[in-house]
Structures are given as structure tokens and as C-alpha cells.
Coordinates of C-alpha atoms and ligand atoms in Angstrom, one line a residue:
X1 CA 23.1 12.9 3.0
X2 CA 23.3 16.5 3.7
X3 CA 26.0 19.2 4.1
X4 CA 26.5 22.4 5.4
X5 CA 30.2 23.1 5.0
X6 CA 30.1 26.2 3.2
X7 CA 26.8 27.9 4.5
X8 CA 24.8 25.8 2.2
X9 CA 22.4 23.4 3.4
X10 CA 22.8 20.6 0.7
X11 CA 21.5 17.1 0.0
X12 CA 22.1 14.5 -2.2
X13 CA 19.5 12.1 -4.0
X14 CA 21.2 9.1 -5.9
X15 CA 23.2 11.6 -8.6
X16 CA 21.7 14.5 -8.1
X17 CA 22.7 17.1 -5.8
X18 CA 20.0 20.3 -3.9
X19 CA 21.4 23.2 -2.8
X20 CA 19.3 25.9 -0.7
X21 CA 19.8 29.7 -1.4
X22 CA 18.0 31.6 0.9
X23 CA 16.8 34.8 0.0
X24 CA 15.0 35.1 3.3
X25 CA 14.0 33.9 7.2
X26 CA 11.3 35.3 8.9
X27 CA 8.8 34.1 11.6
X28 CA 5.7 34.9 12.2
X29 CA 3.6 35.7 15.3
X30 CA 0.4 33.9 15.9
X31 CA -0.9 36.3 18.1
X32 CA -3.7 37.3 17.8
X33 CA -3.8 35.5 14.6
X34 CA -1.4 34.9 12.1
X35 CA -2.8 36.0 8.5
X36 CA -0.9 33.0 6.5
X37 CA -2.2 30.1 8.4
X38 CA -5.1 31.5 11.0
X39 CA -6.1 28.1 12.1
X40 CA -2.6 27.6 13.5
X41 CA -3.0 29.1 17.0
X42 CA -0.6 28.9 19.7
X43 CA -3.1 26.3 21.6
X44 CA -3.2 24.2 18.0
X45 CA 0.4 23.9 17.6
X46 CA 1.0 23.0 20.9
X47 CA -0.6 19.6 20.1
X48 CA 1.9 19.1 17.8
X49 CA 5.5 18.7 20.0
X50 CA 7.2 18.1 17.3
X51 CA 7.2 20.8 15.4
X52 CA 9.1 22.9 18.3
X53 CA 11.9 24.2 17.6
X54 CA 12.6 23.4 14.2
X55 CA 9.5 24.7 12.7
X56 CA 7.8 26.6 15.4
X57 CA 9.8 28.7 18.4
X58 CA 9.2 28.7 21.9
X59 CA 6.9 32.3 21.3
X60 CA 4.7 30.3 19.0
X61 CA 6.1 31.9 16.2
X62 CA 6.0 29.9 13.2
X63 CA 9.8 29.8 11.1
X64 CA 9.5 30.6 7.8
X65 CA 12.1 30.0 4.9
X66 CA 12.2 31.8 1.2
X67 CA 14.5 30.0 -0.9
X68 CA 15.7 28.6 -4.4
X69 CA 16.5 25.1 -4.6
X70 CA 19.2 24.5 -7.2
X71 CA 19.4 21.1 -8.7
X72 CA 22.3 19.7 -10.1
X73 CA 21.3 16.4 -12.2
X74 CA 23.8 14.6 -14.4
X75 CA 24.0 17.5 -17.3
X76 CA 21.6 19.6 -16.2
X77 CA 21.3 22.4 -13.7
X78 CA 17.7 23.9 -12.6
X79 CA 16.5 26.4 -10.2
X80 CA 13.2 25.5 -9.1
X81 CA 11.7 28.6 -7.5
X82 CA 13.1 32.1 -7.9
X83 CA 12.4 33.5 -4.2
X84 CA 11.1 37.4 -4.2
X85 CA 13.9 39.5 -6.1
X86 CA 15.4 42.9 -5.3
X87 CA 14.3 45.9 -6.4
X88 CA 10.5 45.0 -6.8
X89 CA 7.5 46.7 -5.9
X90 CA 5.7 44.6 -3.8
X91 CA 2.5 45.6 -2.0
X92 CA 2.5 42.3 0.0
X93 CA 5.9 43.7 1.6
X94 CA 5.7 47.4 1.8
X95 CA 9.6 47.1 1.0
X96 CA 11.9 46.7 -1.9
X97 CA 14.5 44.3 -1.1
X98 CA 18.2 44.3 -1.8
X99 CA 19.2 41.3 -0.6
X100 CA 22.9 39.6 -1.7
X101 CA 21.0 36.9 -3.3
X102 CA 22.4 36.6 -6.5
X103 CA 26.2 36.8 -4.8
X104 CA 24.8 33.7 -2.9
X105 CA 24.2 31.8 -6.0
X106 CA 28.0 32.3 -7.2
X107 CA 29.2 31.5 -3.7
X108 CA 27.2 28.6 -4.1
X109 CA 28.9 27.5 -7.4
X110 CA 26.6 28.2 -9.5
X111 CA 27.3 30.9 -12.4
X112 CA 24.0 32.6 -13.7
X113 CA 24.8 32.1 -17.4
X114 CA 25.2 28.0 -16.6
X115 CA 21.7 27.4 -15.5
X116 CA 20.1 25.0 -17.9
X117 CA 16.2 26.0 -16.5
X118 CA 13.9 27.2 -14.1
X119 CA 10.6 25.8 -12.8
X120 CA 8.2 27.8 -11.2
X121 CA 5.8 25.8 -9.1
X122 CA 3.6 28.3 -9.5
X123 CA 3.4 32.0 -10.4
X124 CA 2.9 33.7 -6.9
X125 CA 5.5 36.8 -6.7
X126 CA 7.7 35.3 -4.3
X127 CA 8.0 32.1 -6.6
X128 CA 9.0 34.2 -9.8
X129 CA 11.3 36.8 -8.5
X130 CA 14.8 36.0 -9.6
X131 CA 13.1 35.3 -12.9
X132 CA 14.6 38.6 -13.7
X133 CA 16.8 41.6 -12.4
X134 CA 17.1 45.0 -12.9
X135 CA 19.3 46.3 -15.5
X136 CA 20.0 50.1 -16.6
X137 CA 16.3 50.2 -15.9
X138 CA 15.3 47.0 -17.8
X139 CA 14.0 43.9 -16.2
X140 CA 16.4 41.4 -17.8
X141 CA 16.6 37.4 -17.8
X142 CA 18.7 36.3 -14.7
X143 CA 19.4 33.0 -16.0
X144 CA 19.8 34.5 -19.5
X145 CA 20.8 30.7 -21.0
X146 CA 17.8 28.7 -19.4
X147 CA 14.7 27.7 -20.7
X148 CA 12.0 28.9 -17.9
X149 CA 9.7 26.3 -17.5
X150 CA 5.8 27.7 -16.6
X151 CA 2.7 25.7 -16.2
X152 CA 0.8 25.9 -19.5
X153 CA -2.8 25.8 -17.1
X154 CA -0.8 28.3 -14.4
X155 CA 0.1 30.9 -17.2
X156 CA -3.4 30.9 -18.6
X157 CA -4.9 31.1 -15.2
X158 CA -3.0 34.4 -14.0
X159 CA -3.0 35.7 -17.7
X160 CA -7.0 35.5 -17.5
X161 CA -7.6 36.2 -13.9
X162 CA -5.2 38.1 -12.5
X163 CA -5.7 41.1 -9.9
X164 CA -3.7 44.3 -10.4
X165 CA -1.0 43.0 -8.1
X166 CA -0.7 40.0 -10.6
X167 CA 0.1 41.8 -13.3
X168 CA 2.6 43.9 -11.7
X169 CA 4.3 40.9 -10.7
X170 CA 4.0 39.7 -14.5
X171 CA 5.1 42.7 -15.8
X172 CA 8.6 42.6 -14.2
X173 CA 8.8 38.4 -13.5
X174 CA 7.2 37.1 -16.4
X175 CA 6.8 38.7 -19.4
X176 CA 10.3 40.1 -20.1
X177 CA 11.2 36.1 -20.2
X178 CA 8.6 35.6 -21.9
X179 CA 9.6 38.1 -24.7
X180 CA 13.2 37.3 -24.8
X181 CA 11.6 34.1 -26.3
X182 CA 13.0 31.8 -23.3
X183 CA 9.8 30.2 -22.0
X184 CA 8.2 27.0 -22.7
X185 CA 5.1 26.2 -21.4
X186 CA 4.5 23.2 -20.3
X187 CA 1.9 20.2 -18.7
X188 CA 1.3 19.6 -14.8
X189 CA 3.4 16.2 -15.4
X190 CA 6.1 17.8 -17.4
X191 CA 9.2 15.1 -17.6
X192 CA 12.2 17.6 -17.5
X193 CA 15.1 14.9 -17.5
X194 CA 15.7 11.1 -16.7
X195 CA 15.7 11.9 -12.9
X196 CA 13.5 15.3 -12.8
X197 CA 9.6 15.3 -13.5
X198 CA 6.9 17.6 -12.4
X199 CA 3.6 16.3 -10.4
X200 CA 0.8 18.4 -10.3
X201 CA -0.5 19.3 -6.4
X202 CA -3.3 22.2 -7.7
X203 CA -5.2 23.6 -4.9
X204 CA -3.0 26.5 -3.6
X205 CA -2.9 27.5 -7.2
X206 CA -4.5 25.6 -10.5
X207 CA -1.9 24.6 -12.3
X208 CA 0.6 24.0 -9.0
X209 CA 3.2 21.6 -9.2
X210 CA 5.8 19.9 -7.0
X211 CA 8.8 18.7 -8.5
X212 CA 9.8 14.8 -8.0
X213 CA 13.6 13.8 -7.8
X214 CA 14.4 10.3 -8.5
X215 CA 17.8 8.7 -8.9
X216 CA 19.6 6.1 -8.1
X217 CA 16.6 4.2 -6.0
X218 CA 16.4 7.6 -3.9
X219 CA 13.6 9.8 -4.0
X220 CA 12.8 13.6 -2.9
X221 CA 10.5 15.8 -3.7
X222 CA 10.2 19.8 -4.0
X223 CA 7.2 20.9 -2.1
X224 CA 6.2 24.1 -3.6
X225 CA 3.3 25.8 -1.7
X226 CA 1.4 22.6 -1.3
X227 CA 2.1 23.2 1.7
X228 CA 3.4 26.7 3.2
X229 CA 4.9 25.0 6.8
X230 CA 5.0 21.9 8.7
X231 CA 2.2 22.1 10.8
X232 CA 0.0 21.7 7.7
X233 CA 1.1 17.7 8.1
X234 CA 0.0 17.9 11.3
X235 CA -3.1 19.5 10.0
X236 CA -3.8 19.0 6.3
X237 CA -7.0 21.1 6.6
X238 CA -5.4 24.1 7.9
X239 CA -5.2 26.4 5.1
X240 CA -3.7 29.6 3.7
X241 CA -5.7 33.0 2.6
X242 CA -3.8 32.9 -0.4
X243 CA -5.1 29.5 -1.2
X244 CA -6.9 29.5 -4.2
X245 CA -8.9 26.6 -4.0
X246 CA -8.4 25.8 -0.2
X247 CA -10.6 22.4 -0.3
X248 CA -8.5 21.4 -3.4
X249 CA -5.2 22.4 -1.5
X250 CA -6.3 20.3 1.8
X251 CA -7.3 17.1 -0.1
X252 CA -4.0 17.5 -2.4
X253 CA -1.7 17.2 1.1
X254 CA -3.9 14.3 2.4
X255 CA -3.6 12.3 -0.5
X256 CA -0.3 13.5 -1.7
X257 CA 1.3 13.0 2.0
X258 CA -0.2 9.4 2.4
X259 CA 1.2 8.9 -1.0
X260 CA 4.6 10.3 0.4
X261 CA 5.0 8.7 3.9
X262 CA 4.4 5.0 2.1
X263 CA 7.3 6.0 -0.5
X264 CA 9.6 6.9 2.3
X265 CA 10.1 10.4 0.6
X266 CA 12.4 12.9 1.2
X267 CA 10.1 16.2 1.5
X268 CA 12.3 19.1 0.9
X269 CA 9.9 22.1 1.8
X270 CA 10.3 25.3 -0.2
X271 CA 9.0 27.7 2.2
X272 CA 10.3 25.3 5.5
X273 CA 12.9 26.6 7.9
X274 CA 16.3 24.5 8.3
X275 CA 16.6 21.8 8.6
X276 CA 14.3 21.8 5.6
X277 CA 13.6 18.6 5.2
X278 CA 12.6 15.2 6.3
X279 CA 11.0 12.5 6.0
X280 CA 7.1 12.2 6.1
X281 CA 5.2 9.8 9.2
X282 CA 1.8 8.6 10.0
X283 CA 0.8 10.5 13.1
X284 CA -2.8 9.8 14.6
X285 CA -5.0 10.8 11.5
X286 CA -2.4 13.1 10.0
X287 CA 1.1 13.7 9.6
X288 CA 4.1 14.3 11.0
X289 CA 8.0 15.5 9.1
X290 CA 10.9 13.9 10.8
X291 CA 14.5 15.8 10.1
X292 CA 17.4 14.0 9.6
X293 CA 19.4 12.8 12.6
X294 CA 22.7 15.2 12.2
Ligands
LIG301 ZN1 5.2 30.9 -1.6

């Protein structure tokens, strides 16, 4: 089902084929208190054996992924997520990056100019940042062949109610797609191909998405920021900051993971450290995410 031969974790759903780019791995420290998931103290993840050492180390740290997902469907290839981008002014950070992440994708197999589209889940910066790249000063189209694919509800949200951090991440992610005439904007159950839909899991953001892969009698889904790490299955309630409806986002996993263990999905987790994925379990009155046996 999966592969790794090349550096790539891969996976393969029926005819369709996921490859994860990473842009980034990071952990972070729950001590004190961790500012993405504060409920998720060292004591509170101990409850939870299973998420050590996949998803949580032996310091309590929780393991963190950023990546794009690339997937290949019979005629079509999408990126679903565009990571954080280099040369960005990021506040969040503190830090430009210059990561070799565009190198990755062509080391991958995956030439820029054959990307068919690109879904955002959602319009957070370090969901849009590939969107473009810095050219002789210009933010241009990375994927300057695709069609980019933004929640109609998600684009209106952040163009209405954006902070001042928003619209610098529109100004340089958004907008110059936008004006090179490349993006369609689209509903929350958006069918992109025979084997690729959208599904809308708002709560983290109004218009959020996760993207459903079907082929074949297989199924996976694309998490998005539904849900930022796997402790949140252990603990649908425990919420992020950056949640923008967090009672919306809670009762999305609840229902959305019940919904998900009884279709024997494969979760792929955007923001979830390798292995990535796995499939979703009853556990007490949650959740648990069991990997693949290797
Ligand atoms: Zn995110």
C-alpha cells in the first residue's frame, strides 16, 4: 500500500497514487503549554499510549509534519495543500524560509508546469504558500498550468474579515493567482474528478474542506486542519487557538471520525508526522489512528 523507496512516503488508493513532499518537521514542546493545542499536556497525552512514538516523543513533544500531498488520478494530477513557501514574510515564523521544496517536487516526478490543479483546504498561510514563488521580484504562479481551486465561502470569508497578517498572506499566495486569471472558486462539495471530491469539515475555518479519494472500492481521505495532530482523535474537544469556530471544529471531528472509522478510511493527515496515515478506531468514547503494519 505504501512506499518509501525514493524518500517519498507514497500510497496507493484503487488508481490513484499520494505522494508526501515535505516542506517541514518540527515538534513541539508541551511544557509549560503548547500554544497550538494547550489542552494537550504531557499528563493528557499520556492517556493515550498509542500515540507514542509516532505522533508524540518520549519528551512529550508532539511531531508535527508540513506537507503537500500530490495526487495522481487517472489524467489528472493535484496538489492539495501548498505548505508555507520560501521567501515569505511570515510573522507566525519570525523567519523566511528557503527550503529545497520545489527541487523535492521534481525529485518526486512531478514537473511544475504538469500540475493539472491545486486545492487549498483552506486559506491559512501555511496551506497557500507554494501557490506562488518569487520571481525577479514578482510573486508568480508555481503551477503556472493549473487551475487553483479556492473555497467560494473561504475566499469571501478572509476577503471580508481578514487581519493584517491575512492580507499579507493574500497579497503574495492568493491574489497574484488570482490575477493571472487561474482560480475557480468553488462549493464545499466541489466534485473535481470521477475519484476526487471535496467534503466540507468547517470549524477550524468556514469554508474548510477535506478532500475524499475514492477508487477502485478503496477510500482515503486528505485531512486538512480538521484536525492539526492525532491526539485530537483521542480527544475531539481538544482544540487549536487558530480555530476559528472551535465548537464547530470539535463537533466536525466527532461526527466526521465516527463517519470515518465505520467506512474503514484511510486518514492521510496533512499536518501528521510519518507514518502519516492510518486507519481510524473506536477507542472508549473517542478515537484512536492505527498506522499501517510495515
Ligand atoms: Zn495548517
Amino acid at each position: 500500500m505504501s512506499g518509501q523507496k525514493d524518500g517519498f512516503q507514497r500510497w496507493q488508493v484503487g488508481d490513484v497514487r499520494v505522494t508526501s513532499i515535505i516542506e517541514m518537521e518540527t515538534t513541539v514542546s508541551c511544557i509549560p503549554e503548547n500554544g497550538l493545542i494547550p489542552s494537550a499536556t504531557p499528563e493528557g497525552l499520556r492517556r493515550h499510549a498509542w500515540l507514542y512514538p509516532h505522533f508524540v516523543n518520549q519528551a512529550d513533544e508532539l511531531l508535527f509534519a508540513i506537507q503537500a500531498l500530490i495526487v495522481e488520478a487517472p489524467g489528472k494530477t493535484l496538489v492539495v495543500d501548498t505548505c508555507i513557501g520560501n521567501d515569505k514574510n511570515r510573522a507566525a515564523l519570525g523567519t523566511m524560509l528557503a527550503t529545497s521544496f520545489l527541487q523535492d517536487i521534481e525529485r518526486a516526478g512531478f514537473a511544475r508546469d504538469r500540475i493539472d490543479a491545486v486545492i487549498c483546504t483552506h486559506l491559512h498561510f501555511d496551506h497557500i504558500g507554494w501557490n506562488t514563488m518569487l520571481v525577479e521580484g514578482r510573486w508568480v504562479p508555481t503551477f503556472p498550468q493549473a487551475r487553483y481551486l479556492f473555497g467560494r465561502l473561504e475566499y469571501d470569508h478572509w476577503t471580508a474579515h481578514g487581519d493584517e497578517h491575512d492580507r499579507v498572506h493574500f497579497a503574495d499566495s492568493v491574489l497574484p493567482v488570482v490575477e493571472a486569471g487561474l482560480v475557480d472558486l468553488v462549493e464545499m462539495d466541489h466534485c473535481i474528478c470521477d475519484e476526487i471530491r471535496l467534503v466540507p469539515t468547517p470549524g477550524h475555518t468556514p469554508g474548510h474542506v477535506s478532500v475524499m479519494i475514492e477508487s477502485r472500492g478503496q477510500r482515503a481521505v486528505i485531512t486538512g486542519d480538521m484536525a492539526h495532530h492525532p491526539c485530537q482523535m483521542a480527544e475531539p474537544d481538544w482544540y487549536t487557538p487558530f480555530d476559528f469556530d472551535p465548537e464547530a471544529a470539535a463537533s466536525t471531528r466527532r461526527t466526521t471520525f465516527e463517519q470515518w472509522a465505520r467506512e474503514e478510511m484511510l486518514v492521510i493527515g496533512t499536518h501528521f508526522a510519518a507514518p502519516t496515515v492510518g486507519r481510524i478506531r473506536h477507542e472508549g468514547q473517542a478515537f484512536r489512528l492505527d498506522p499501517p503494519v510495515r
